[in-house]
Structure formats: structure tokens, C-alpha cells
Coordinates of C-alpha atoms in Angstrom, one line a residue:
Chain A
M269 CA 0.2 0.0 0.0
F270 CA 1.2 3.9 -0.5
Y271 CA -0.1 5.8 2.0
I272 CA 0.1 10.0 1.3
I273 CA -0.4 11.1 5.0
G274 CA -0.9 14.5 5.8
L275 CA 1.0 16.2 9.1
G276 CA -0.9 18.9 10.0
L277 CA 0.8 22.3 10.7
S278 CA 3.1 22.5 13.5
D279 CA 5.1 19.7 14.8
E280 CA 5.4 16.2 15.6
K281 CA 2.2 15.3 17.3
D282 CA 0.0 17.1 14.7
I283 CA 0.0 13.8 13.1
T284 CA -3.3 12.0 13.8
V285 CA -3.0 8.4 15.3
K286 CA -4.1 7.1 12.4
G287 CA -1.1 8.6 10.6
L288 CA 1.1 7.4 13.0
E289 CA 0.5 3.9 13.4
V290 CA 1.2 4.0 9.5
V291 CA 4.3 5.5 10.1
K292 CA 5.5 3.0 12.5
A293 CA 4.9 0.1 10.1
C294 CA 6.0 1.2 7.1
S295 CA 9.0 -0.2 5.3
R296 CA 10.0 3.3 4.2
V297 CA 8.7 6.5 4.8
Y298 CA 9.7 9.8 2.7
L299 CA 8.8 13.1 3.8
E300 CA 8.1 15.7 1.3
A301 CA 10.0 18.8 1.9
Y302 CA 9.3 21.7 -0.8
T303 CA 5.5 22.6 -0.6
S304 CA 5.7 23.9 2.7
I305 CA 7.5 23.3 6.1
L306 CA 6.6 22.4 9.8
L307 CA 7.9 24.5 12.5
V308 CA 10.1 22.0 14.0
P309 CA 13.3 20.0 12.7
K310 CA 13.1 17.0 10.4
E311 CA 14.9 15.2 13.8
N312 CA 12.1 16.0 16.0
L313 CA 9.3 13.9 13.6
E314 CA 12.2 11.0 13.5
E315 CA 12.4 11.2 17.6
F316 CA 9.1 10.8 18.2
Y317 CA 7.8 8.8 15.3
G318 CA 10.9 6.5 16.1
R319 CA 12.5 6.4 12.4
P320 CA 14.6 7.5 9.9
L321 CA 12.5 9.6 7.4
I322 CA 13.7 10.1 4.0
V323 CA 13.5 13.6 2.9
A324 CA 12.0 13.7 -0.5
D325 CA 12.4 17.4 -2.3
R326 CA 10.9 18.7 -5.3
D327 CA 13.1 16.6 -7.7
M328 CA 12.5 13.2 -6.4
V329 CA 9.1 13.8 -6.2
E330 CA 8.4 15.1 -9.6
T331 CA 11.1 13.0 -11.5
E332 CA 11.5 10.0 -9.6
S333 CA 8.0 9.1 -8.2
D334 CA 9.0 5.5 -9.3
E335 CA 11.9 5.0 -6.4
I336 CA 9.4 6.4 -3.9
L337 CA 6.4 3.9 -5.4
R338 CA 9.1 1.1 -5.7
D339 CA 7.9 -2.0 -3.8
A340 CA 4.9 -0.4 -2.6
D341 CA 2.6 -3.3 -4.2
K342 CA 4.2 -5.6 -2.0
E343 CA 4.7 -3.7 1.2
D344 CA 3.8 -0.6 2.8
V345 CA 5.4 3.1 2.3
A346 CA 4.6 6.4 3.1
L347 CA 4.9 9.9 1.7
L348 CA 4.5 12.9 4.3
I349 CA 3.2 16.0 3.4
V350 CA 3.0 19.1 5.7
G351 CA -0.8 20.2 6.1
D352 CA -3.0 18.1 4.2
P353 CA -2.0 15.8 0.8
F354 CA -4.5 17.9 -0.6
G355 CA -3.6 21.2 0.6
A356 CA -2.0 23.6 -1.6
T357 CA -1.1 20.9 -4.4
T358 CA -3.0 17.9 -4.8
H359 CA -0.3 15.2 -5.1
A360 CA -2.4 13.7 -7.9
D361 CA 0.3 13.4 -10.1
I362 CA 2.1 10.5 -7.7
L363 CA -0.9 9.1 -7.2
L364 CA -1.9 8.7 -10.8
R365 CA 1.5 7.3 -11.3
A366 CA 0.6 4.5 -8.3
R367 CA -2.8 3.9 -10.4
S368 CA -1.1 3.1 -13.5
L369 CA 1.3 1.0 -11.5
K370 CA -1.7 -1.2 -10.1
I371 CA -0.5 0.0 -6.6
P372 CA -3.7 0.4 -4.0
T373 CA -3.3 4.0 -2.4
R374 CA -4.5 5.6 1.0
V375 CA -4.7 9.2 1.8
I376 CA -4.7 10.2 5.6
H377 CA -6.0 13.6 5.9
N378 CA -4.8 16.4 8.4
A379 CA -5.3 20.3 8.8
S380 CA -4.2 22.4 5.9
I381 CA -3.9 26.1 6.2
M382 CA -6.9 25.9 3.4
N383 CA -9.4 25.2 6.5
A384 CA -7.2 26.0 9.5
I385 CA -7.3 29.8 8.3
G386 CA -10.7 29.6 9.9
A387 CA -9.2 30.3 13.3
C388 CA -9.4 34.1 12.2
G389 CA -12.9 33.7 12.8
L390 CA -14.1 34.4 9.3
Q391 CA -16.3 31.5 7.9
L392 CA -14.9 29.7 5.6
Y393 CA -18.4 29.3 3.7
N394 CA -17.2 32.7 2.6
F395 CA -13.6 32.3 1.2
G396 CA -13.5 32.3 -2.8
Q397 CA -10.6 30.8 -4.6
S398 CA -7.3 31.4 -2.9
V399 CA -4.3 33.0 -4.5
S400 CA -0.5 32.4 -4.3
L401 CA 1.6 35.4 -4.4
V402 CA 5.3 35.0 -5.0
F403 CA 8.2 36.9 -4.0
F404 CA 8.7 40.0 -7.0
T405 CA 11.9 40.5 -8.6
D406 CA 13.3 43.8 -10.4
T407 CA 12.2 42.2 -13.6
W408 CA 9.3 39.9 -12.6
K409 CA 6.4 40.8 -11.0
P410 CA 3.5 38.3 -12.1
D411 CA 0.1 39.7 -10.9
S412 CA -2.2 37.0 -12.2
F413 CA -3.3 37.1 -8.5
Y414 CA -5.2 40.5 -8.9
D415 CA -7.4 39.1 -11.4
R416 CA -8.5 36.8 -9.1
I417 CA -8.7 38.6 -6.1
K418 CA -10.5 41.1 -8.2
E419 CA -13.4 38.2 -9.1
N420 CA -13.7 37.2 -5.5
V421 CA -13.9 41.1 -4.1
E422 CA -16.7 41.8 -6.6
I423 CA -18.7 39.0 -5.0
G424 CA -17.7 39.9 -1.7
M425 CA -15.5 36.5 -1.0
H426 CA -12.5 37.0 1.4
T427 CA -9.2 35.7 -0.2
L428 CA -6.6 33.6 1.3
V429 CA -3.2 34.4 0.0
L430 CA -0.5 32.0 0.5
L431 CA 2.7 33.6 0.6
D432 CA 5.9 32.7 -1.3
I433 CA 8.4 29.7 0.4
K434 CA 11.7 29.5 -1.6
V435 CA 14.0 26.2 -0.6
K436 CA 16.6 24.3 -2.2
E437 CA 16.8 27.5 -4.7
Q438 CA 20.0 28.4 -6.9
S439 CA 21.3 31.4 -8.0
E440 CA 21.9 32.2 -11.2
E441 CA 26.1 31.8 -10.8
N442 CA 25.2 28.3 -8.6
L443 CA 23.0 26.8 -11.2
A444 CA 25.4 24.2 -12.1
R445 CA 26.4 23.6 -9.0
K446 CA 24.7 21.8 -6.0
I447 CA 24.6 25.2 -4.1
Y448 CA 21.4 26.6 -2.8
E449 CA 20.2 29.7 -1.4
P450 CA 19.4 30.0 2.2
P451 CA 15.4 29.4 2.5
R452 CA 13.2 32.2 2.2
Y453 CA 9.7 33.2 3.3
M454 CA 8.0 35.9 2.5
S455 CA 6.8 37.9 5.2
I456 CA 3.2 40.1 5.6
P457 CA 5.4 43.3 5.4
T458 CA 6.6 42.0 1.9
A459 CA 3.4 40.7 0.7
V460 CA 1.2 43.4 1.4
S461 CA 3.8 46.0 -0.4
Q462 CA 3.8 43.7 -3.5
L463 CA 0.1 43.9 -3.0
I464 CA -0.2 47.8 -3.1
E465 CA 2.1 47.8 -5.5
I466 CA 0.4 45.9 -8.2
E467 CA -3.0 48.3 -7.0
S468 CA -1.1 50.9 -8.1
L469 CA -0.1 49.7 -11.2
R470 CA -3.4 48.5 -12.5
S471 CA -5.2 51.1 -10.9
E472 CA -8.8 48.8 -10.8
G473 CA -10.1 49.9 -7.1
V474 CA -9.7 46.4 -5.9
L475 CA -7.8 47.0 -3.1
S476 CA -6.9 49.9 -0.9
P477 CA -4.6 50.4 1.5
E478 CA -7.0 52.4 3.6
T479 CA -10.4 50.7 3.3
T480 CA -9.7 47.1 2.6
L481 CA -9.1 45.1 5.9
A482 CA -7.0 42.2 6.1
I483 CA -6.1 40.0 8.7
S484 CA -2.3 38.0 8.9
M485 CA -1.8 34.7 10.7
S486 CA 1.6 33.2 11.8
R487 CA 2.3 29.9 12.6
V488 CA -1.3 28.9 12.5
G489 CA -1.8 26.0 14.9
S490 CA 0.9 26.3 16.8
E491 CA 1.2 27.4 20.2
Q492 CA 3.1 30.8 18.9
Q493 CA 0.4 31.2 16.5
R494 CA -0.1 35.2 16.5
I495 CA -3.3 37.0 14.5
V496 CA -2.9 40.6 13.5
C497 CA -5.3 42.6 11.7
G498 CA -5.8 46.0 9.9
T499 CA -6.1 48.0 7.0
L500 CA -3.4 47.1 4.2
A501 CA -1.7 50.3 5.1
E502 CA -1.5 49.4 8.8
L503 CA -0.1 46.3 8.0
A504 CA 2.5 47.3 5.7
S505 CA 3.7 49.8 8.1
L506 CA 4.4 47.2 11.0
D507 CA 7.8 45.7 11.6
N508 CA 8.6 42.5 10.6
E509 CA 9.0 41.5 14.3
V510 CA 5.2 42.1 15.1
F511 CA 4.4 39.0 13.0
G512 CA 7.0 37.0 14.2
D513 CA 8.5 34.2 12.6
P514 CA 7.6 32.3 9.2
L515 CA 5.2 30.8 8.2
H516 CA 2.7 33.8 7.4
S517 CA -0.6 33.7 5.4
L518 CA -2.7 36.4 4.7
V519 CA -6.6 37.1 4.6
I520 CA -8.2 39.7 2.3
V521 CA -11.6 40.2 3.9
G522 CA -14.1 40.4 1.5
K523 CA -17.8 42.2 1.9
R524 CA -20.1 39.4 3.2
L525 CA -18.8 40.6 6.9
H526 CA -20.9 39.9 9.9
H527 CA -20.7 42.2 13.0
L528 CA -19.5 39.0 14.9
E529 CA -16.5 38.6 12.6
V530 CA -15.7 42.1 13.3
E531 CA -15.8 41.8 17.0
F532 CA -14.3 38.1 17.1
A533 CA -10.9 39.6 15.2
E534 CA -11.0 42.9 16.9
E535 CA -8.8 41.7 19.7
W536 CA -6.3 41.3 17.3
A537 CA -6.6 44.6 15.1
T538 CA -3.4 47.0 15.5
D539 CA -5.8 49.7 15.5
K540 CA -9.1 48.7 17.6
A541 CA -10.9 52.0 16.6
N542 CA -9.8 52.0 13.0
W543 CA -10.3 48.2 12.3
R544 CA -14.1 49.1 13.5
K545 CA -14.4 52.4 11.8
V546 CA -13.6 50.7 8.5
A547 CA -16.0 47.7 9.1
R548 CA -18.5 50.0 9.5
E549 CA -17.8 52.9 7.0
S550 CA -16.4 50.9 4.4
Y551 CA -17.8 47.2 4.9
A552 CA -21.4 48.5 5.9
V553 CA -21.3 46.1 9.0
A554 CA -23.5 47.0 11.9
L555 CA -21.7 48.1 14.6
D556 CA -22.6 49.8 17.6
E557 CA -20.9 53.6 17.9
P558 CA -18.0 53.3 20.5
S559 CA -19.8 54.3 23.9
T560 CA -18.2 57.6 24.9
Chain B
M264 CA -7.6 25.9 29.9
F265 CA -10.4 25.5 27.2
Y266 CA -9.7 24.0 24.2
I267 CA -11.2 22.9 21.3
I268 CA -10.4 19.9 19.5
G269 CA -10.9 18.8 15.9
L270 CA -11.3 14.9 16.1
G271 CA -11.5 14.8 11.7
L272 CA -13.9 13.0 9.8
S273 CA -14.1 9.2 10.2
D274 CA -13.2 7.7 13.5
E275 CA -11.5 7.7 16.8
K276 CA -8.2 7.4 15.2
D277 CA -8.7 10.7 13.6
I278 CA -8.0 12.5 16.4
T279 CA -4.0 14.0 16.7
V280 CA -1.7 13.1 19.3
K281 CA -1.4 16.3 20.4
G282 CA -5.7 16.1 20.7
L283 CA -5.6 12.7 22.3
E284 CA -3.1 13.7 24.9
V285 CA -5.1 17.0 26.0
V286 CA -8.5 14.7 26.0
K287 CA -6.8 12.2 28.5
A288 CA -5.5 15.1 30.5
C289 CA -8.9 17.2 30.8
S290 CA -11.2 17.3 33.9
R291 CA -14.4 17.1 31.3
V292 CA -14.5 16.5 28.0
Y293 CA -17.8 17.4 25.5
L294 CA -18.5 15.9 22.6
E295 CA -20.2 18.1 19.9
A296 CA -23.2 16.2 18.4
Y297 CA -25.2 18.1 15.8
T298 CA -23.3 20.1 13.1
S299 CA -21.6 16.5 11.5
I300 CA -21.2 12.9 12.8
L301 CA -18.0 10.5 12.9
L302 CA -18.8 7.3 11.1
V303 CA -18.5 5.3 14.3
P304 CA -20.9 5.8 17.9
K305 CA -19.5 7.7 20.6
E306 CA -18.9 4.5 22.9
N307 CA -15.5 3.9 20.5
L308 CA -14.6 6.9 20.7
E309 CA -14.8 6.5 24.8
E310 CA -13.0 3.3 24.7
F311 CA -10.5 4.7 22.7
Y312 CA -9.8 7.6 24.6
G313 CA -9.9 5.8 28.0
R314 CA -12.4 8.2 29.2
P315 CA -16.3 9.4 29.6
L316 CA -17.4 12.2 26.9
I317 CA -20.5 14.0 27.8
V318 CA -22.7 14.8 24.8
A319 CA -23.3 18.4 24.1
D320 CA -25.9 18.9 21.7
R321 CA -27.2 22.0 19.9
D322 CA -29.2 23.3 23.1
M323 CA -26.3 23.1 25.4
V324 CA -23.4 24.4 23.5
E325 CA -25.8 27.6 22.3
T326 CA -27.6 28.3 25.7
E327 CA -25.6 26.2 28.2
S328 CA -22.0 27.8 27.3
D329 CA -21.4 28.5 31.1
E330 CA -21.8 25.1 32.0
I331 CA -19.1 23.6 29.3
L332 CA -16.7 26.3 30.5
R333 CA -17.2 26.4 34.2
D334 CA -13.9 26.4 36.2
A335 CA -12.2 26.3 33.0
D336 CA -10.1 29.2 34.5
K337 CA -8.7 26.8 36.8
E338 CA -8.5 23.3 35.2
D339 CA -8.5 21.8 31.7
V340 CA -12.0 21.5 29.8
A341 CA -12.5 20.3 26.2
L342 CA -14.9 20.4 23.5
L343 CA -14.4 17.9 21.0
I344 CA -15.5 18.8 17.5
V345 CA -16.4 16.4 14.1
G346 CA -13.8 17.9 11.5
D347 CA -12.1 20.9 12.6
P348 CA -13.5 23.8 15.0
F349 CA -13.3 26.2 12.5
G350 CA -14.9 24.1 9.5
A351 CA -18.5 24.3 8.3
T352 CA -19.2 26.5 11.6
T353 CA -16.8 28.7 13.5
H354 CA -17.9 28.0 17.1
A355 CA -16.9 31.6 17.3
D356 CA -19.4 32.2 20.2
I357 CA -18.3 30.0 22.7
L358 CA -14.7 31.2 22.2
L359 CA -16.1 34.8 22.6
R360 CA -17.8 33.8 25.7
A361 CA -15.0 32.5 27.0
R362 CA -12.5 35.1 26.4
S363 CA -15.1 37.3 28.1
L364 CA -14.7 35.0 31.1
K365 CA -10.9 35.5 30.9
I366 CA -10.4 32.0 30.1
P367 CA -7.5 31.2 28.0
T368 CA -8.1 29.1 24.8
R369 CA -6.5 26.8 22.4
V370 CA -7.7 25.0 19.1
I371 CA -6.5 22.1 18.1
H372 CA -7.1 21.5 13.9
N373 CA -7.9 18.8 12.3
A374 CA -9.3 17.7 8.8
S375 CA -12.6 19.4 7.9
I376 CA -14.6 18.4 4.6
M377 CA -13.7 21.8 3.6
N378 CA -10.3 20.5 2.8
A379 CA -10.5 17.0 2.7
I380 CA -12.6 17.1 -0.5
G381 CA -9.5 18.1 -2.2
A382 CA -9.5 14.6 -2.3
C383 CA -11.9 14.0 -5.4
G384 CA -8.5 15.7 -7.3
L385 CA -9.7 19.3 -7.9
Q386 CA -7.3 22.3 -7.1
L387 CA -9.0 23.2 -3.6
Y388 CA -7.4 26.9 -5.0
N389 CA -10.2 26.5 -7.5
F390 CA -13.4 26.3 -5.0
G391 CA -15.6 29.5 -4.5
Q392 CA -17.6 30.2 -2.0
S393 CA -19.3 26.9 -0.3
V394 CA -23.0 26.3 0.1
S395 CA -25.4 24.3 2.2
L396 CA -28.5 22.4 0.9
V397 CA -31.3 22.0 3.4
F398 CA -34.3 19.2 3.3
F399 CA -37.0 20.7 0.9
T400 CA -40.4 20.4 2.2
D401 CA -44.2 20.7 0.4
T402 CA -43.7 24.6 1.4
W403 CA -40.5 25.5 2.0
K404 CA -37.7 25.4 -0.4
P405 CA -35.0 27.6 0.2
D406 CA -32.9 28.6 -3.2
S407 CA -30.5 31.3 -2.1
F408 CA -28.2 28.8 -2.6
Y409 CA -29.1 28.9 -6.2
D410 CA -27.2 32.9 -6.6
R411 CA -24.2 31.4 -4.6
I412 CA -23.6 28.5 -7.0
K413 CA -24.2 31.2 -9.9
E414 CA -21.9 33.5 -8.4
N415 CA -19.0 30.6 -8.7
V416 CA -20.0 29.3 -12.0
E417 CA -20.0 32.8 -13.5
I418 CA -16.1 33.0 -12.2
G419 CA -15.3 29.2 -13.1
M420 CA -15.1 28.0 -9.6
H421 CA -16.0 24.7 -8.0
T422 CA -18.6 24.5 -5.3
L423 CA -18.7 22.3 -2.5
V424 CA -22.1 21.7 -1.6
L425 CA -22.8 20.4 1.9
L426 CA -25.7 18.2 2.6
D427 CA -28.2 18.9 5.4
I428 CA -28.1 16.4 8.6
K429 CA -31.2 16.4 10.9
V430 CA -30.5 15.2 14.3
K431 CA -32.5 15.8 17.3
E432 CA -35.4 17.0 15.2
Q433 CA -39.3 17.4 16.6
S434 CA -42.0 16.6 14.7
E435 CA -45.1 19.5 15.1
E436 CA -47.0 17.3 17.4
N437 CA -44.2 16.4 19.5
L438 CA -42.9 19.6 19.8
A439 CA -43.7 20.1 23.2
R440 CA -42.3 16.8 24.4
K441 CA -38.9 15.7 24.5
I442 CA -39.8 13.1 21.7
Y443 CA -37.0 13.3 18.6
E444 CA -37.5 11.8 15.1
P445 CA -34.7 9.5 13.7
P446 CA -31.5 11.2 12.2
R447 CA -31.9 12.2 8.5
Y448 CA -28.7 12.7 6.6
M449 CA -29.2 14.2 2.8
S450 CA -28.2 11.6 -0.1
I451 CA -26.7 12.7 -3.3
P452 CA -29.8 11.7 -5.4
T453 CA -32.0 13.8 -3.1
A454 CA -29.2 16.9 -3.1
V455 CA -29.3 16.7 -6.9
S456 CA -33.0 16.6 -7.7
Q457 CA -33.2 19.5 -5.2
L458 CA -30.7 21.3 -7.6
I459 CA -32.5 20.7 -11.0
E460 CA -35.5 21.1 -9.0
I461 CA -34.6 25.0 -8.3
E462 CA -33.0 25.2 -11.5
S463 CA -36.2 24.7 -13.6
L464 CA -37.9 27.1 -11.0
R465 CA -35.2 29.8 -11.6
S466 CA -34.2 29.0 -15.2
E467 CA -31.1 30.9 -15.4
G468 CA -28.7 28.4 -16.5
V469 CA -26.5 28.0 -13.9
L470 CA -26.9 24.4 -13.6
S471 CA -27.6 21.9 -17.0
P472 CA -28.6 18.2 -16.0
E473 CA -26.7 17.1 -19.2
T474 CA -23.7 19.3 -19.0
T475 CA -22.8 20.2 -15.6
L476 CA -20.4 18.0 -13.9
A477 CA -20.2 17.0 -10.4
I478 CA -18.7 14.5 -8.0
S479 CA -19.8 13.0 -5.2
M480 CA -18.1 12.0 -2.1
S481 CA -19.2 9.8 0.5
R482 CA -17.8 8.9 4.1
V483 CA -14.7 11.3 3.0
G484 CA -11.7 10.0 5.2
S485 CA -12.5 6.6 6.0
E486 CA -11.8 3.5 4.6
Q487 CA -15.3 3.1 2.8
Q488 CA -14.8 6.3 1.0
R489 CA -16.5 6.3 -2.0
I490 CA -16.3 8.8 -5.3
V491 CA -18.8 9.1 -8.3
C492 CA -18.9 11.6 -10.8
G493 CA -20.7 12.2 -13.5
T494 CA -22.9 14.7 -14.8
L495 CA -26.3 15.7 -12.5
A496 CA -28.7 14.0 -14.4
E497 CA -26.5 11.2 -13.9
L498 CA -26.0 11.1 -10.7
A499 CA -29.6 11.6 -10.1
S500 CA -30.3 8.5 -11.6
L501 CA -28.1 6.1 -9.9
D502 CA -29.7 4.3 -7.1
N503 CA -28.7 5.4 -3.4
E504 CA -26.8 2.3 -2.8
V505 CA -24.3 3.5 -5.4
F506 CA -23.2 6.1 -3.0
G507 CA -24.0 3.6 0.3
D508 CA -24.2 5.3 3.9
P509 CA -23.9 8.8 4.9
L510 CA -22.3 11.3 5.2
H511 CA -22.5 12.3 1.7
S512 CA -21.3 15.7 0.2
L513 CA -21.3 17.2 -3.7
V514 CA -19.2 19.3 -5.5
I515 CA -20.3 21.0 -9.0
V516 CA -17.6 21.3 -10.9
G517 CA -16.8 24.8 -12.6
K518 CA -15.0 25.5 -15.7
R519 CA -11.6 26.1 -14.5
L520 CA -11.0 22.5 -15.0
H521 CA -7.7 21.0 -16.2
H522 CA -7.2 17.9 -18.0
L523 CA -5.0 16.1 -15.0
E524 CA -8.4 16.6 -13.1
V525 CA -10.5 15.1 -15.7
E526 CA -8.5 12.3 -16.3
F527 CA -7.7 12.1 -12.3
A528 CA -11.7 11.5 -11.4
E529 CA -11.9 9.4 -14.5
E530 CA -11.7 6.8 -12.5
W531 CA -15.0 6.9 -10.5
A532 CA -17.0 8.3 -13.4
T533 CA -20.4 6.2 -13.9
D534 CA -19.9 6.5 -17.5
K535 CA -16.1 7.4 -18.7
A536 CA -16.7 7.9 -21.9
N537 CA -19.7 10.5 -21.2
W538 CA -17.7 12.3 -18.6
R539 CA -14.6 12.7 -21.1
K540 CA -16.8 14.0 -23.9
V541 CA -18.8 16.5 -21.8
A542 CA -15.5 17.7 -20.0
R543 CA -14.5 18.5 -24.0
E544 CA -17.3 19.8 -25.3
S545 CA -18.8 21.9 -22.1
Y546 CA -15.8 22.8 -20.4
A547 CA -13.5 23.5 -23.0
V548 CA -10.8 20.8 -21.4
A549 CA -8.1 20.0 -24.1
L550 CA -8.4 16.1 -23.8
D551 CA -7.4 13.4 -26.5
E552 CA -10.0 11.5 -28.4
P553 CA -10.7 8.0 -26.9
S554 CA -8.7 5.9 -29.0
T555 CA -10.6 3.8 -31.7

């Protein structure tokens, strides 16, 4: 059997009991290490699971899937995925390959950022499509996310913005050698400034620094989880330390907003009075005026 | 500390290791039993967790939350939620109440239908807002879901349709007495026929029995998981036994469809040739013609 097992979002104890039983029983266990990361090193997982893990980077999962699947028709092999196996990417390729090799497969689900983002208090019902934001360079500023956010904004939906992770990237001069750049994780201030940059280039009024509300979530699901909310301009102006270590995710708040959601998130607002003011005036949320 | 702990989707072993440690250590543990159900009885959970669980029905969670929160500032209390605590409902009310009582809270996430639905192979990125479908009666056929599906369809997004669960409902003659109807779970044929009924009443061309593709998922995440896909007319025509026991969920496939997604789901198509034909002709997916 070939298992794909979600690890959840934060540390070695976020695996399910069912997943852990499988991990302990498999002949080989691979850890996929490029679409997202846990907040603890691989060694913590190996110690807790009581077995070695084989790191599977992008090359391996994409081009050596037959090695991962080797003998999985006769023994149990597992691929561990941070979050859920069908979170930000579907891993359909390797499952299709297993199917064509007549290897039975099983998926063990877990939390992913796609549902745990609900911890910000916004109803998951009212999220539209998600977008990914990549690091801009001087010459490359892909902006297709802007059209997608626009579609969501026009029907009042919230947008989950997944921020770029660069793991095992190579600089141009090192392309021929196996030398990699240190990993980079996009932070909230970078993400928000990129959003504002594209808004000022496109000028279609999808985002407004002063009247678009957003909620940042750092290290979702961990004890170090942090939530900060405010207007885009407010979030862009905060020091990166406010958000803390990676990973960061961002929600752009759509107009279909309920006063209970505003009140739930108010605790994390960088400026509570302005949070309520913008919700009342720009989102037409029925909120009490502040008591004077 | 007041913990809200997600149980995942299927059985007692879908809890995370972290969640199980908390469950074992709490003074009182409540099991929320109305927004969704696991596929095993409460007794299985109690035996595996090694402790009694207090069933918390809708009345209790909504009107007696102070009883659930009692002494949670001094000891550990947990509320267990099928799926993820922020899945289909946010449980923001009880968290807000805890906050106002100055009780610290912690959420332990898990898979929910909102992300595990990705197991059908469609990219979660391309799901729009979700909708709920309630059982129609002769006199009550709420159709606001139709407008929401329309918004998704117009921008090519997929729609997750959550099907009604009736637990602890009372008939009119039993309203004054504590006599409840047996639980009812909406099945795929009922859901699809209700969708088609509203399309024929509204006639806005959002759904087409012959050219709208849909994917049904039963008992997501369990060993008894079953996926069936086809046009709405095909799914409506199938016997309920094809889909098996509850719970059922439905995905209406949007136009932003990739050929790999069509190929991934083809295995579960009730009519593989028609599945490809509709994907090619009505969804404009570039697929090879069948080899002859």
C-alpha cells in the first residue's frame, strides 16, 4: 500500500493517531520538503516517530516517483506531507502514477492552511478562490493573482493569500553546482507591499490601502500562533517582528462580513478603533458606535 | 484552559496525537453532536480515549456554554468537534464567551470536509464559496444557494455543497415533548434532484442536468470512502446504494478545469466516455479523443 499522510501544520504531535500507526509500520517513509514546512526540524519528527525519514525534495517527487513507489505493491510505503495531502497542491501526479502501476493507495487527511485559516474567525463558507503570491524581482512581477482577488472582491468573498516559500533555490551563478540559497519565506509586510504595488500599477480599485481590511496569521495551529489585523496600510507599516517567525498567511477580507466576525477579530486589531471604523464605513457592517 | 479539538472525519483514530494527549488530561470532555457526525458511535471514542464523554447537543452549546466553560480558568476542559473547529461553523460564540470570562483558549486543528474534499482531485485553489443545501418540504424550498452557485459558476469556480443533517429534530406534534425524529442525512440523489428542481424554477442556466459535471464523495477520509462522478442527470438517476451510507458531499465542477483533474476523476465516473465528452465539449478541456 502507498500511503500519503498529512502531518498538520505545526509539530510532530499534529499527526493523527491513525497516521502515526502507519508511519511506524511502513518499510520506507518519505518526507516531502518543498511545498511547505513544519515549524520543527526533521529530527524532532524522527525521534517522535521512532524511525528515519527520507527527505523527498521537488526533484524526487516530480522525477523519481517510481523510486518512492518501489515495491509499494508488496510492502507499505508512506509519503508525509505538511498540512493535508490535498491542500495547496494535490499530489495527483504520484497518485496517478501509483494507479497506473496498480499500487493501492490510501490518503490520511489532516488540517491544512486551507481550513485552519478559519481560526481568524471568518466563516470558511465565504472564502472564494485562493491565490499565491510569489517574491517579486526587479524584472518579474507576476500579477495574475490580482484578477482573481478582483473576482472574489466583486462578489464579497474573502481571499486566502498563500505566501511564497523558496526552498533549495539556486542563484544564477550557482545553477550548475549543487549550491543552494538559504530558504526564504515571504513575510506579511513584503506581501502587503507587493499587493499595494500591483494595485497602484493596475489601478482597478480592487484593493485600497486605507479601506481594505486584512488579517495576518503566523504559525497557524502552533502555540506561537499570532494574528494581527488592520487595513493594508496598517499591516504594511508594522515591523516584521510584530508577525514573528514564518510561516505567514494573509486573508483579504471581503464585503460579506458579519458584525460577530468583526468583533471576534477586533482583539487582534493593530488599531481597534480604526478596525471598527473601516468595518462600519467601508464594509457597511452594523456595529455599535463606541461608547463615549 | 478551554480546548476546542477537531476529531477529523471518520473514526476515533483520526484525532491528532496532540489532541489525544489533551483529551486524556482534561477534567471534563464534551462531544459536540449536531453539526456533523463521525462514522463510529460515541462508545468507540470513549473506549479508545479511555474516558467518558459528555454529549453536548445544540441546546447545550448555544444556551449552556457557561456550564461547558465552568472552572476552565482553573482546570482543563475540552470540547470535541467533528472535523475542524473552524470547519462548517466557527464556534466563535463559545470562544468569545470564554474570552469575556478571561478563560484562556486553545484550538487543536484537524481535517474538515472543507479541505478533505480535495481528495476528489480538484485543486482546492479553485473552489469558490461553499453552500449548504437543506431538506425541502412541500412548503419550504429555500433557494439562496442558487445565487451563490451562480456567482461561482460565472467565474469558473467549483462549489462544495454541504448536505443537510437532521439530528434531534422534533415533529410538530412532538414539539412540547422530548421525543425526537430519527436522524436524517441528505443523500446525493436527493441533493441533485433539489438542485435540478430549483434550476427548473429559476431557469437562469446556472446548472444543466446534461452538461454540468459533479463529483460525489461519501464518507470522506474513511476506508469506506466512495467517489462517484458524472453529470447531474447521471448522478440523480443512480440508486442511493451506489453512494452508500452517509455522510455525502457534492462538488459542482466549475469551468476552470484542467485535463489532469478530468483524468484523475475519470476512474470514478459512472460513464467514463460521457465524462470525457462533457469535459471536452462543455468545459473546453483539451483531452485526447478516445483511441479507436
